[in-house]
Short mmCIF file of C-alpha atoms in Angstrom, two decimals:
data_model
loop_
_atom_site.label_atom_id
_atom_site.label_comp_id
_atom_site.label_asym_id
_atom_site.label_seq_id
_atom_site.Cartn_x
_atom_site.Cartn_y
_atom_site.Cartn_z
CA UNK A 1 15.98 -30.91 29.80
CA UNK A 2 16.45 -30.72 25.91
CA UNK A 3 14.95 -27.06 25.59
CA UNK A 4 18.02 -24.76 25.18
CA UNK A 5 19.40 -27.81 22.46
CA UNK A 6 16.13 -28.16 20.27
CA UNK A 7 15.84 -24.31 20.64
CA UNK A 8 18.98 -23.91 18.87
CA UNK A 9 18.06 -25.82 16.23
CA UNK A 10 15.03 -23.34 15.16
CA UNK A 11 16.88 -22.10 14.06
CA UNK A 12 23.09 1.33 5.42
CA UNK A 13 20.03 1.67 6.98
CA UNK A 14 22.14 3.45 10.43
CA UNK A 15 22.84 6.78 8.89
CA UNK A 16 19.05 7.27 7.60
CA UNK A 17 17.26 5.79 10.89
CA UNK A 18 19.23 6.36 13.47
CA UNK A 19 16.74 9.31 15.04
CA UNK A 20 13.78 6.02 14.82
CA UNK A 21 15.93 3.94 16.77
CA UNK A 22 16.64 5.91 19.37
CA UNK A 23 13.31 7.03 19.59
CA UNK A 24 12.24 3.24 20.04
CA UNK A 25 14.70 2.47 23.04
CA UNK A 26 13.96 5.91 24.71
CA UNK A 27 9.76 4.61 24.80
CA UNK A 28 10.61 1.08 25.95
CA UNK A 29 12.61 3.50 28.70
CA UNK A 30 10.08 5.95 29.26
CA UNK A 31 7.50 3.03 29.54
CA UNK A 32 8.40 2.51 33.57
CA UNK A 33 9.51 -0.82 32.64
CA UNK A 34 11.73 -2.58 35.19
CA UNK A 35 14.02 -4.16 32.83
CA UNK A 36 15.54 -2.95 29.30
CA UNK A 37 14.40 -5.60 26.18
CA UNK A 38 15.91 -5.78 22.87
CA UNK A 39 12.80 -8.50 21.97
CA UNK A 40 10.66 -5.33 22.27
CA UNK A 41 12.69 -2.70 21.16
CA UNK A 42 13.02 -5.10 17.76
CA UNK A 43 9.43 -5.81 17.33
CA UNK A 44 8.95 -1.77 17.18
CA UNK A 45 11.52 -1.29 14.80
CA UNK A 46 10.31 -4.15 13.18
CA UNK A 47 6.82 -2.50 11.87
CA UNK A 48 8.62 1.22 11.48
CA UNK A 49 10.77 -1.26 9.08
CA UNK A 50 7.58 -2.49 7.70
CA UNK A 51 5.93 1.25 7.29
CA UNK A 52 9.33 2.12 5.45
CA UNK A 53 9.00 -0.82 3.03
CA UNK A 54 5.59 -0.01 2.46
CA UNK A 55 6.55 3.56 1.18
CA UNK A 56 9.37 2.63 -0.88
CA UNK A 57 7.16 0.41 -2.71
CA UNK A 58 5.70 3.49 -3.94
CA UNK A 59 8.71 4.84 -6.03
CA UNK A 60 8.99 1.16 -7.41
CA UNK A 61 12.10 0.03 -5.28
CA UNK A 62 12.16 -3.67 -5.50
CA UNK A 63 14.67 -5.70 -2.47
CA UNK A 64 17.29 -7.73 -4.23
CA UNK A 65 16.07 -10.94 -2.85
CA UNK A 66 13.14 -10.21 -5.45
CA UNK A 67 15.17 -10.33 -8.21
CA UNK A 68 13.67 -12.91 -10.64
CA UNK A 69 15.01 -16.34 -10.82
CA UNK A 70 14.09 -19.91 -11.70
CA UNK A 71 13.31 -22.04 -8.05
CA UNK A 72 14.95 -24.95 -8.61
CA UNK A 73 17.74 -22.22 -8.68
CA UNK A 74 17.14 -20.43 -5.06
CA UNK A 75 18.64 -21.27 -2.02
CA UNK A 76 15.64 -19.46 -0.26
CA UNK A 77 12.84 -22.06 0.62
CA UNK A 78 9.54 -19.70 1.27
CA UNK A 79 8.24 -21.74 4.26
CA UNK A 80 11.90 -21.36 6.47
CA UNK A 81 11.40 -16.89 5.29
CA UNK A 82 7.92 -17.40 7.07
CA UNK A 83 8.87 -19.30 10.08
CA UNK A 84 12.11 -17.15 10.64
CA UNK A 85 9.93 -13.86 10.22
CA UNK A 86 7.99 -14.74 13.08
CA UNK A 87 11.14 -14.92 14.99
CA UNK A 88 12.59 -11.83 13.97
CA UNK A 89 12.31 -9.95 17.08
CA UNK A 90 13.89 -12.15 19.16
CA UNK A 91 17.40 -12.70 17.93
CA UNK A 92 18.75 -11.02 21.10
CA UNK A 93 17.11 -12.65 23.95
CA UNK A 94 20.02 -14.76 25.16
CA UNK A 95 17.05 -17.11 27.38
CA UNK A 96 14.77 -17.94 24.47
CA UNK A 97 14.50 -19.73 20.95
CA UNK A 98 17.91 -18.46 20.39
CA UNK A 99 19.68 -18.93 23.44
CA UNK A 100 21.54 -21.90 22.31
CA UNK A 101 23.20 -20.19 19.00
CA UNK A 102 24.32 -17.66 21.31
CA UNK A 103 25.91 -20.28 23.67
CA UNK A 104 27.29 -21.72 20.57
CA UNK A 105 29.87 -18.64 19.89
CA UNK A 106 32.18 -20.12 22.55
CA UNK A 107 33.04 -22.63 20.35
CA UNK A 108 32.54 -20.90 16.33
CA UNK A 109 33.91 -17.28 16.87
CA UNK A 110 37.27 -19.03 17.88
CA UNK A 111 37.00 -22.15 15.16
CA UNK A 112 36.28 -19.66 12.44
CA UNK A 113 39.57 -17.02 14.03
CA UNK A 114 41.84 -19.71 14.38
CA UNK A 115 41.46 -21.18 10.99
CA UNK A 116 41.75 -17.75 9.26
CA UNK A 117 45.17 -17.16 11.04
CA UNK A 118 46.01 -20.35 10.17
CA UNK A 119 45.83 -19.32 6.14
CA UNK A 120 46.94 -15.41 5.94
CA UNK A 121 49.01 -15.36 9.25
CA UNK A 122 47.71 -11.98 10.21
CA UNK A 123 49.35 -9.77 13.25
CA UNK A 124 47.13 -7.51 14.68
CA UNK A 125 46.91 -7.46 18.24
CA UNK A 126 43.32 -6.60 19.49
CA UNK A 127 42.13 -6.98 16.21
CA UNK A 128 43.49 -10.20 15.07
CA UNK A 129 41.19 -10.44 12.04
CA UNK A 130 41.59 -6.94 10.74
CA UNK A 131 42.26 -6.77 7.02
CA UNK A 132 40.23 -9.73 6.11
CA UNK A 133 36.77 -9.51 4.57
CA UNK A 134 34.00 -11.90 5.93
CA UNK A 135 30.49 -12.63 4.24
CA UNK A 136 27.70 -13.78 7.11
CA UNK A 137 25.16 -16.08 5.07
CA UNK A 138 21.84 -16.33 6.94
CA UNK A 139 23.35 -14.29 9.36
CA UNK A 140 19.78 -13.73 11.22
CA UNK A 141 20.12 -11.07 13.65
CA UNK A 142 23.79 -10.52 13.90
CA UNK A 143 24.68 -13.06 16.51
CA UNK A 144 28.06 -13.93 15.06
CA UNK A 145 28.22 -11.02 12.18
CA UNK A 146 28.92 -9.26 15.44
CA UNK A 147 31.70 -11.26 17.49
CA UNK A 148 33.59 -10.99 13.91
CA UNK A 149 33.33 -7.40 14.01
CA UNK A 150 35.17 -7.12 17.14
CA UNK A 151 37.75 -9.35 16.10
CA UNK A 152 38.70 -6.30 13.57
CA UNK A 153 37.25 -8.04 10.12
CA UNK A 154 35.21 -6.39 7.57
CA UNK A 155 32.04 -8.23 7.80
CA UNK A 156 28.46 -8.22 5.73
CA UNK A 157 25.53 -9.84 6.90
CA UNK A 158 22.87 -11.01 4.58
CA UNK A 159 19.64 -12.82 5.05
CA UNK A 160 16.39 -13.32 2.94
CA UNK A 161 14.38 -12.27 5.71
CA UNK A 162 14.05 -8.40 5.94
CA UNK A 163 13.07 -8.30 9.66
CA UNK A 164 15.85 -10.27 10.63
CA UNK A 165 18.21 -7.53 9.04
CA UNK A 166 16.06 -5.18 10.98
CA UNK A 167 16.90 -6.55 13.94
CA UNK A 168 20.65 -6.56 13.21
CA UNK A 169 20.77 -3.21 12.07
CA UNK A 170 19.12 -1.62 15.29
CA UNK A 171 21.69 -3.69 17.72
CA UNK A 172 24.59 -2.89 16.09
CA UNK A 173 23.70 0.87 15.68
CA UNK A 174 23.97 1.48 19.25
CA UNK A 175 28.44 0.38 19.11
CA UNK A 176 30.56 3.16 17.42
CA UNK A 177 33.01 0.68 16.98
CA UNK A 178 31.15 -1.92 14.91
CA UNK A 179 28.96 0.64 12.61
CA UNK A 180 32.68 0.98 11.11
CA UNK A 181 33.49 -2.67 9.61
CA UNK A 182 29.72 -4.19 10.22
CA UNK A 183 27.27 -3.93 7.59
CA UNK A 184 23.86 -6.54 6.71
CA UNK A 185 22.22 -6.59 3.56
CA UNK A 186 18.34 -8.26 3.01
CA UNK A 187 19.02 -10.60 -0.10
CA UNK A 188 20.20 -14.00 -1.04
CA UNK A 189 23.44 -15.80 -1.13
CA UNK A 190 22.96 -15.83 -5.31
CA UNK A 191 21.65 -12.36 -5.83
CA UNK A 192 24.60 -11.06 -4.07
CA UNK A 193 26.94 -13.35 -6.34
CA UNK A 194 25.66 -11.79 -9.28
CA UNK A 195 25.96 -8.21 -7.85
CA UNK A 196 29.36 -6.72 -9.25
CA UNK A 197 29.86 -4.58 -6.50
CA UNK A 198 29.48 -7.15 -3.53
CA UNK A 199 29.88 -10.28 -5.59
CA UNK A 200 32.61 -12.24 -7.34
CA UNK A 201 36.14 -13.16 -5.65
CA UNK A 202 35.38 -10.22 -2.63
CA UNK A 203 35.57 -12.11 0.46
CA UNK A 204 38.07 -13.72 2.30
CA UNK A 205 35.89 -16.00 4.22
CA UNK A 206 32.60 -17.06 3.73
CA UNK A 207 30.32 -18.03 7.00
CA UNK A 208 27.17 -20.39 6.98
CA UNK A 209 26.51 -21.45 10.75
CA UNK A 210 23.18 -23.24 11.21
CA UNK A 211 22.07 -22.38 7.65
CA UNK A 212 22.81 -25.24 5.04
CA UNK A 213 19.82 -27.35 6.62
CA UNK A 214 17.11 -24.88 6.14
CA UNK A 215 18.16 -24.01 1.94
CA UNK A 216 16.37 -25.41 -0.76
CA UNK A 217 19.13 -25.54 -3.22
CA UNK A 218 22.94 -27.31 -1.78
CA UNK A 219 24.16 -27.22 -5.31
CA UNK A 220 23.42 -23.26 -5.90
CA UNK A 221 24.65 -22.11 -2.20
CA UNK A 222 27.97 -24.48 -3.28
CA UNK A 223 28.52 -22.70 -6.29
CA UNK A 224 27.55 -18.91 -4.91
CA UNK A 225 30.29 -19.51 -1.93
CA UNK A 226 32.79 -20.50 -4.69
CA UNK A 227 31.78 -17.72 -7.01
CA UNK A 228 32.08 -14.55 -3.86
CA UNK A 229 35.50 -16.27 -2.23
CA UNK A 230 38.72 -15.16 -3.45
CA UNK A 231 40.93 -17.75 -4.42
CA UNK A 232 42.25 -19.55 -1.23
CA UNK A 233 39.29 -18.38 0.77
CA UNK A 234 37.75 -20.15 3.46
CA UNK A 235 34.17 -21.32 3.72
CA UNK A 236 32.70 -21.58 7.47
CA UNK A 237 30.19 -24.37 7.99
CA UNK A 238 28.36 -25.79 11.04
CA UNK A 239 25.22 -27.74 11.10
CA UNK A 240 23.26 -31.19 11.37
CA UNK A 241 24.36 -34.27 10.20
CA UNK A 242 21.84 -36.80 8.57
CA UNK A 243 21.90 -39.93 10.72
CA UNK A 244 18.76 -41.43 12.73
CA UNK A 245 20.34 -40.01 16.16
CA UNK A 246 19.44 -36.67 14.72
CA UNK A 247 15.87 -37.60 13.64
CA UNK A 248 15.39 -39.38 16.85
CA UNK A 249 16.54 -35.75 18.74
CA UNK A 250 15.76 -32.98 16.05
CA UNK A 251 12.29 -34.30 14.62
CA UNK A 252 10.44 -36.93 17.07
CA UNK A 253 11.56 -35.77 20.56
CA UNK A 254 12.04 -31.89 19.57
CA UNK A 255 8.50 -31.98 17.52
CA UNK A 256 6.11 -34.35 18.25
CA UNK A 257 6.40 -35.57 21.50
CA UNK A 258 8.55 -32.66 23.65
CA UNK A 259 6.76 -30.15 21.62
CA UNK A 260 9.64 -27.65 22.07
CA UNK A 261 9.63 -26.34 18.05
CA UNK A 262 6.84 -26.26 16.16
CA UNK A 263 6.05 -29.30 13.87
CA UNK A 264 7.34 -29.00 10.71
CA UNK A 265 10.28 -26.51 12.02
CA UNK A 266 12.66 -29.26 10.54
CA UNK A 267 12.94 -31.60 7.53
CA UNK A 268 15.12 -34.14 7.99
CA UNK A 269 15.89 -34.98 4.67
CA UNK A 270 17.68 -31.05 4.12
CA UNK A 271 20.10 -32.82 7.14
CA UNK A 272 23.77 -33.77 5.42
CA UNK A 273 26.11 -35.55 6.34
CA UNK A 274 29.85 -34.24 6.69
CA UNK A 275 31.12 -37.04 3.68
CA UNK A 276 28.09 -36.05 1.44
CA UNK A 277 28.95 -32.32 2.49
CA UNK A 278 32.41 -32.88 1.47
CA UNK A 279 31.44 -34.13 -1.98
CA UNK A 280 29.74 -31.57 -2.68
CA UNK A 281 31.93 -28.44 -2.06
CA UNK A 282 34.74 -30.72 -3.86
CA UNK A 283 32.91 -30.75 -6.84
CA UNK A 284 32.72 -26.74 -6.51
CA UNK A 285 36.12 -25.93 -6.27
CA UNK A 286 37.20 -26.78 -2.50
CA UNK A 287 39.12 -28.75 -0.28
CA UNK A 288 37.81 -29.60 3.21
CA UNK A 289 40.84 -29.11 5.83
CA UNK A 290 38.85 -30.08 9.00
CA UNK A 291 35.37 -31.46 10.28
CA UNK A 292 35.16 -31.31 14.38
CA UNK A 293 31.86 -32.64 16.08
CA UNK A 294 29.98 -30.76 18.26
CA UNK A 295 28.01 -31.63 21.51
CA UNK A 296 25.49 -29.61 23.76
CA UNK A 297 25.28 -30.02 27.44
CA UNK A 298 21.50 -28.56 27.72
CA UNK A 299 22.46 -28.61 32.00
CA UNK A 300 24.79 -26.71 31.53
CA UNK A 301 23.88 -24.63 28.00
CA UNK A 302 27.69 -24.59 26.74
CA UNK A 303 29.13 -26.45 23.35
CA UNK A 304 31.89 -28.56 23.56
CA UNK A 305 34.34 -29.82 20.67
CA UNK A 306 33.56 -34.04 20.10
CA UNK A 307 34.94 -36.67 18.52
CA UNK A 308 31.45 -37.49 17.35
CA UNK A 309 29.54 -35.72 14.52
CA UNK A 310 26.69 -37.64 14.64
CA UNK A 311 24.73 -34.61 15.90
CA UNK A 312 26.10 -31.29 15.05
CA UNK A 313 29.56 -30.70 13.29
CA UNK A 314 31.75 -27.83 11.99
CA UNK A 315 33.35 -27.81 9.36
CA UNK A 316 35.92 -25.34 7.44
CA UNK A 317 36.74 -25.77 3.21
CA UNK A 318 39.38 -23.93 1.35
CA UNK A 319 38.58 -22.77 -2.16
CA UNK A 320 41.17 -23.59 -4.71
CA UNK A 321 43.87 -21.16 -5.17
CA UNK A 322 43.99 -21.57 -9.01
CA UNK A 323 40.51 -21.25 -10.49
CA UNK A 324 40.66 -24.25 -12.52
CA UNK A 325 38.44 -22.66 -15.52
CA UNK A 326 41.02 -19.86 -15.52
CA UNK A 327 43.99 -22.28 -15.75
CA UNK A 328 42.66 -23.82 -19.09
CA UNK A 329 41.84 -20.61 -20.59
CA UNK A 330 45.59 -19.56 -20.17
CA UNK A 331 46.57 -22.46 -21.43
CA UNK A 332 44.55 -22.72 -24.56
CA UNK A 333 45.62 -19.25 -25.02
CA UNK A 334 49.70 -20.03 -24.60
CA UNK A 335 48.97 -22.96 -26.75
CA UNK A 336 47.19 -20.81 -29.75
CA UNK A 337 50.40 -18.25 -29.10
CA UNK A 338 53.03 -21.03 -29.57
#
């Protein structure tokens, strides 16, 4: 009965391919399959992905998540890239390892919407989040870079794992509408702080659902939200809190005795808790307006808000309008003046 809840916890390219993906989803049609499936249609893509790669090595193009940097200063942990790659295909079957992060939309699309409206007080009916610029951490294959889209913001996807962007790319090439304002980018939270173009102070809103327990780094995802917000931004969180119900359900029962995920597919000590999570983005420059618990009903496979957050919680931060770094250098500078 707990396999759609443990399941959730398992966590550009358009113009230049479009003629491959077409030619993918017009075999898996011509194949005298009954049904249409995006798990296959991804997996091809996937290795015409992996053929690409292969010949852009050639001419010495190196991905920006291979941009050197210390570890103790990555949020990537190597062993999460791995077990996520094997998933990579699969993003878009709504009945397996994903099915409950697709459920989970009911309740994020309209927590992150409704907070956002709350802070700019936007008016655009149809599109009520047009104007506003969104950044998709670990966005995976596009399950809520998507949903965003549609609400009319400008949103960019990025993930460490290349097939995962794959399979984004493909499922958002086939809606007119979305190839406008959706976009996903294979690279790290801190390579893309440090890129001028897509980096510092461009994003309204920063989203992170499901993500913060599978980094290796809190401190250097903390700081790289901070560092891409504009001032008064919002940062989007939702994820597991550390408390023994949560080893009990996401570690014992989930991986050693249900055998649901894989052993190993969690660690609980990565788990934080919403007043240690708090603590932390304080420290970087933010002030947490709201932390809602979240509960799954694995009978019925829909989220519902809680009172408790001793499982799963959401949370949404503010960054400081006033960089406070800023402030003293204009004062120092008024003082030297006077």
């Amino acid at each position: 009965m707990y396999a759609n809840k443990f399941g959730r916890l398992m966590f550009g390219l358009y113009s230049r391919n479009t003629a491959a993906v077409c030619g993918v989803v017009q075999a898996q049609r011509a194949g005298g399959r009954s049904g249409f499936s995006w798990t296959a249609v991804c997996r091809q893509w996937t290795l015409w992905l992996r053929r690409s790669a292969s010949l852009e090595s050639q001419h010495h193009t190196v991905p920006c998540h291979m941009s050197a940097r210390s570890a103790s200063h990555s949020t990537v942990d190597p062993d999460e890239v791995r077990r996520f790659q094997s998933l990579a295909s699969k993003w878009w079957d709504e009945r397996g390892e994903f099915a409950a992060l697709h459920a989970m939309n009911d309740l994020r699309v309209p927590f992150i919407r409704d907070n956002l409206l709350n802070e700019h007080r936007l008016g655009h009916p149809g599109k009520p989040l047009a104007g506003l610029r969104i950044l998709d951490v670990g966005c995976g294959g596009g399950l809520l870079t998507e949903p965003l889209g549609r609400l009319g913001a400008d949103v960019m996807g990025i993930d460490p794992v290349g097939d995962s962007i794959g399979t984004a790319q493909v499922h958002t090439a086939f809606d007119p509408d979305l190839r406008q304002r959706v976009s996903y980018r294979a690279c790290t939270l801190e390579d893309l702080s440090e890129d001028e173009e897509h980096g510092g102070g461009r994003y309204d809103a920063v989203v992170a659902s499901e993500v913060v327990e599978h980094l290796a780094d809190l401190e250097t995802f903390a700081s790289c939200c901070g560092h891409v917000l504009k001032p008064g931004g919002s940062l989007f969180i939702t994820t597991l809190n550390k408390t023994n119900l949560s080893y009990v359900l996401a570690i014992v029962a989930a991986e050693q005795l249900l055998r649901i995920v894989p052993s190993g597919t969690h660690d609980w000590e990565k788990f934080i808790s919403p007043v240690d999570l708090e603590r932390l983005l304080e420290s970087n420059g933010f002030s947490v307006q709201s932390v809602q618990g979240m509960l799954y009903n694995p009978v019925s496979g829909a989220w519902s808000w809680t009172n408790s957050t001793a499982i799963n919680y959401a949370l949404h931060a503010v960054k400081a309008r006033e960089d406070p770094h800023t402030e003293q250098a204009q004062e120092s500078t008024a003082d030297t003046h006077s």
